[in-house]
Amino acid sequence: MLDIAAFDLNAIGPEFIEDPHPTLHALRAQDPVHRNADGSLYLTRYDDVLKVYQSRDMLSDKTEAFGEKFGRCPLHTHHTTSLIFNDPPYHTTVRKLISGAFTPRKLAEFEALIDEIVDRLLDRVDDLGELDLIDDFAKVLPTEIISFMLGIPPEYRARLRGYSLAILGALDPVVAPEKLAEGNAAVTEFSEILNDLINHRRAHPEGAHQGEVLESLIFGEHDGRRLTQDELIQNCIFLLNAGHETTTSLVGNAVGTLLDWPDQHRLLLDDPTLIAPAVEEFLRIESPLQIGNRLAGEDIALSTGVVPKGTYIHTSIAAANRDPAVFENPDVVNITRKPNRQIAFITGIHVCLGATLARVEGRVAIGKLVKRFPKIAQTGPRTRVPLARFRGFATLPVRVR
Ligand code: HEM
């Protein structure tokens, strides 16, 4: 068993990013409410993580924490203005404005579009024969869908993943100065593009087939309040990032998992109706978003004792989703796992707004790929996105015949 006394989340290295689970299992077993050198806590038990997310007293506002991390800069403006890092009442306003576009009825309208995009992509995959599963397949569908929802014209879409990795990458516990510079440049460039698009939509509100989310953000009101231009821009950037990076990872991680677990691949081939529970298992075993954060606004009783108000808490979604107290044989992939109470989308007031959409995208993309190309095989080494917070592949070379 690893000695975890010296573990510090703020000093993790590439070996943790490659495979965090030996460390997470050791932390959960020996020190489930682990104190980092800066006094913050890192939680690895499912019940503790769940309790934090369910408590209304655990705060998401990061104005102070990001002030220390970033100083005054575009990254600070962005991350402190998006709904995810805010509390009510601002969080409630933005969430209400966006959620109208994510109702089951609205999402049902997207199913045909998702089917159509996946079929088109698979035809291209067929033509290519050998390809990079991430670049040529996984990232395309979520980028197209969220861009459609926000009315982002096709010529900008290819840049979205670069922006998103630079902006989200700055949230990692350890960030090199050049990565911060890349993140700031990405926020600035992305903001300029969105500023123009928003101004154009304000001037031409009529007949928006695409860009429904953008429209409700610009023109919608909650409690008599509309979003300011800056709030609009930063929340659009957040939605674009949230809408594709994690879903790209879901699809890439799922294919990586099936390649590593041929018995589960066979099972899914033999019974395609298993795709829904299979997606839940992919989300559990390789959660695309691995770490969350809250500030204790009040004392909170966790499994090892009371944590005082004012404590900064990191939650390990990855560790919670492999807690042996909740999941039998947690490191084993079992696409028929039942029940599967995975919390990749968390729970509570910040529960992922795109969970239903991501599940549909995942089921269609993975289900159709597996069915059409049963002989899919890896042709070279995979590379990981070098981040601890987000887990996904940068490249995954495959052949499909
Ligand atoms: C597999 C894919 C996805 C995963 C694993 C995922 C995961 C998460 C998690 C864990 C959170 C909560 C973060 C926190 O408060 O600490 C979150 C929030 C959010 N997600 Fe997702 N997400 C995914 C896909 C999407 C998609 C496709 C969209 C939109 C199109 C989306 C939109 C959002 C939004 C708007 C929030 C903020 C909610 C709030 O603060 O109230 N997500 N997501």
PDB file of N, CA and C in Angstrom, residues 99-131:
ATOM      1  N   SER A  99     -31.710  26.664 -18.693  1.00  0.00           N
ATOM      2  CA  SER A  99     -32.310  25.332 -18.582  1.00  0.00           C
ATOM      3  C   SER A  99     -33.499  25.119 -19.518  1.00  0.00           C
ATOM      4  N   GLY A 100     -34.141  26.217 -19.963  1.00  0.00           N
ATOM      5  CA  GLY A 100     -35.251  26.067 -20.901  1.00  0.00           C
ATOM      6  C   GLY A 100     -34.835  25.332 -22.167  1.00  0.00           C
ATOM      7  N   ALA A 101     -33.568  25.453 -22.533  1.00  0.00           N
ATOM      8  CA  ALA A 101     -33.097  24.809 -23.765  1.00  0.00           C
ATOM      9  C   ALA A 101     -32.705  23.353 -23.535  1.00  0.00           C
ATOM     10  N   PHE A 102     -32.761  22.887 -22.279  1.00  0.00           N
ATOM     11  CA  PHE A 102     -32.306  21.528 -21.973  1.00  0.00           C
ATOM     12  C   PHE A 102     -33.430  20.635 -21.453  1.00  0.00           C
ATOM     13  N   THR A 103     -34.687  21.031 -21.680  1.00  0.00           N
ATOM     14  CA  THR A 103     -35.794  20.185 -21.215  1.00  0.00           C
ATOM     15  C   THR A 103     -35.817  18.900 -22.061  1.00  0.00           C
ATOM     16  N   PRO A 104     -36.382  17.813 -21.512  1.00  0.00           N
ATOM     17  CA  PRO A 104     -36.437  16.565 -22.296  1.00  0.00           C
ATOM     18  C   PRO A 104     -37.095  16.777 -23.657  1.00  0.00           C
ATOM     19  N   ARG A 105     -38.131  17.668 -23.712  1.00  0.00           N
ATOM     20  CA  ARG A 105     -38.818  17.893 -24.997  1.00  0.00           C
ATOM     21  C   ARG A 105     -37.863  18.527 -26.011  1.00  0.00           C
ATOM     22  N   LYS A 106     -37.124  19.533 -25.555  1.00  0.00           N
ATOM     23  CA  LYS A 106     -36.157  20.199 -26.446  1.00  0.00           C
ATOM     24  C   LYS A 106     -35.088  19.196 -26.890  1.00  0.00           C
ATOM     25  N   LEU A 107     -34.636  18.391 -25.929  1.00  0.00           N
ATOM     26  CA  LEU A 107     -33.557  17.464 -26.262  1.00  0.00           C
ATOM     27  C   LEU A 107     -34.025  16.397 -27.245  1.00  0.00           C
ATOM     28  N   ALA A 108     -35.308  16.025 -27.138  1.00  0.00           N
ATOM     29  CA  ALA A 108     -35.844  15.022 -28.076  1.00  0.00           C
ATOM     30  C   ALA A 108     -35.699  15.543 -29.512  1.00  0.00           C
ATOM     31  N   GLU A 109     -35.813  16.868 -29.673  1.00  0.00           N
ATOM     32  CA  GLU A 109     -35.669  17.451 -31.009  1.00  0.00           C
ATOM     33  C   GLU A 109     -34.253  17.268 -31.566  1.00  0.00           C
ATOM     34  N   PHE A 110     -33.300  17.078 -30.666  1.00  0.00           N
ATOM     35  CA  PHE A 110     -31.911  16.942 -31.115  1.00  0.00           C
ATOM     36  C   PHE A 110     -31.555  15.527 -31.546  1.00  0.00           C
ATOM     37  N   GLU A 111     -32.417  14.567 -31.174  1.00  0.00           N
ATOM     38  CA  GLU A 111     -32.012  13.180 -31.430  1.00  0.00           C
ATOM     39  C   GLU A 111     -31.785  12.899 -32.909  1.00  0.00           C
ATOM     40  N   ALA A 112     -32.664  13.478 -33.755  1.00  0.00           N
ATOM     41  CA  ALA A 112     -32.509  13.251 -35.194  1.00  0.00           C
ATOM     42  C   ALA A 112     -31.199  13.862 -35.684  1.00  0.00           C
ATOM     43  N   LEU A 113     -30.886  15.058 -35.164  1.00  0.00           N
ATOM     44  CA  LEU A 113     -29.647  15.731 -35.570  1.00  0.00           C
ATOM     45  C   LEU A 113     -28.423  14.911 -35.119  1.00  0.00           C
ATOM     46  N   ILE A 114     -28.493  14.381 -33.905  1.00  0.00           N
ATOM     47  CA  ILE A 114     -27.374  13.576 -33.385  1.00  0.00           C
ATOM     48  C   ILE A 114     -27.172  12.332 -34.263  1.00  0.00           C
ATOM     49  N   ASP A 115     -28.286  11.660 -34.585  1.00  0.00           N
ATOM     50  CA  ASP A 115     -28.227  10.473 -35.459  1.00  0.00           C
ATOM     51  C   ASP A 115     -27.576  10.811 -36.795  1.00  0.00           C
ATOM     52  N   GLU A 116     -28.026  11.926 -37.355  1.00  0.00           N
ATOM     53  CA  GLU A 116     -27.550  12.332 -38.682  1.00  0.00           C
ATOM     54  C   GLU A 116     -26.041  12.643 -38.646  1.00  0.00           C
ATOM     55  N   ILE A 117     -25.612  13.379 -37.629  1.00  0.00           N
ATOM     56  CA  ILE A 117     -24.185  13.732 -37.548  1.00  0.00           C
ATOM     57  C   ILE A 117     -23.339  12.462 -37.349  1.00  0.00           C
ATOM     58  N   VAL A 118     -23.798  11.568 -36.462  1.00  0.00           N
ATOM     59  CA  VAL A 118     -23.018  10.345 -36.198  1.00  0.00           C
ATOM     60  C   VAL A 118     -22.930   9.496 -37.466  1.00  0.00           C
ATOM     61  N   ASP A 119     -24.039   9.345 -38.193  1.00  0.00           N
ATOM     62  CA  ASP A 119     -23.995   8.536 -39.424  1.00  0.00           C
ATOM     63  C   ASP A 119     -23.013   9.135 -40.438  1.00  0.00           C
ATOM     64  N   ARG A 120     -23.037  10.455 -40.554  1.00  0.00           N
ATOM     65  CA  ARG A 120     -22.118  11.127 -41.490  1.00  0.00           C
ATOM     66  C   ARG A 120     -20.671  10.895 -41.045  1.00  0.00           C
ATOM     67  N   LEU A 121     -20.422  11.015 -39.746  1.00  0.00           N
ATOM     68  CA  LEU A 121     -19.054  10.809 -39.248  1.00  0.00           C
ATOM     69  C   LEU A 121     -18.596   9.377 -39.477  1.00  0.00           C
ATOM     70  N   LEU A 122     -19.509   8.427 -39.291  1.00  0.00           N
ATOM     71  CA  LEU A 122     -19.124   7.018 -39.444  1.00  0.00           C
ATOM     72  C   LEU A 122     -18.837   6.677 -40.905  1.00  0.00           C
ATOM     73  N   ASP A 123     -19.513   7.349 -41.822  1.00  0.00           N
ATOM     74  CA  ASP A 123     -19.188   7.146 -43.246  1.00  0.00           C
ATOM     75  C   ASP A 123     -17.752   7.591 -43.503  1.00  0.00           C
ATOM     76  N   ARG A 124     -17.378   8.695 -42.882  1.00  0.00           N
ATOM     77  CA  ARG A 124     -16.017   9.202 -43.066  1.00  0.00           C
ATOM     78  C   ARG A 124     -14.996   8.264 -42.414  1.00  0.00           C
ATOM     79  N   VAL A 125     -15.342   7.763 -41.242  1.00  0.00           N
ATOM     80  CA  VAL A 125     -14.477   6.807 -40.548  1.00  0.00           C
ATOM     81  C   VAL A 125     -14.252   5.596 -41.462  1.00  0.00           C
ATOM     82  N   ASP A 126     -15.319   5.140 -42.096  1.00  0.00           N
ATOM     83  CA  ASP A 126     -15.253   3.998 -43.007  1.00  0.00           C
ATOM     84  C   ASP A 126     -14.292   4.296 -44.155  1.00  0.00           C
ATOM     85  N   ASP A 127     -14.405   5.488 -44.735  1.00  0.00           N
ATOM     86  CA  ASP A 127     -13.511   5.877 -45.838  1.00  0.00           C
ATOM     87  C   ASP A 127     -12.061   5.916 -45.372  1.00  0.00           C
ATOM     88  N   LEU A 128     -11.846   6.444 -44.165  1.00  0.00           N
ATOM     89  CA  LEU A 128     -10.469   6.585 -43.664  1.00  0.00           C
ATOM     90  C   LEU A 128      -9.849   5.223 -43.363  1.00  0.00           C
ATOM     91  N   GLY A 129     -10.588   4.337 -42.758  1.00  0.00           N
ATOM     92  CA  GLY A 129     -10.063   3.010 -42.388  1.00  0.00           C
ATOM     93  C   GLY A 129      -9.164   3.083 -41.166  1.00  0.00           C
ATOM     94  N   GLU A 130      -8.130   3.935 -41.239  1.00  0.00           N
ATOM     95  CA  GLU A 130      -7.252   4.163 -40.074  1.00  0.00           C
ATOM     96  C   GLU A 130      -7.391   5.619 -39.688  1.00  0.00           C
ATOM     97  N   LEU A 131      -7.499   5.897 -38.396  1.00  0.00           N
ATOM     98  CA  LEU A 131      -7.800   7.269 -37.983  1.00  0.00           C
ATOM     99  C   LEU A 131      -7.439   7.509 -36.534  1.00  0.00           C
TER     100      LEU A 131
END
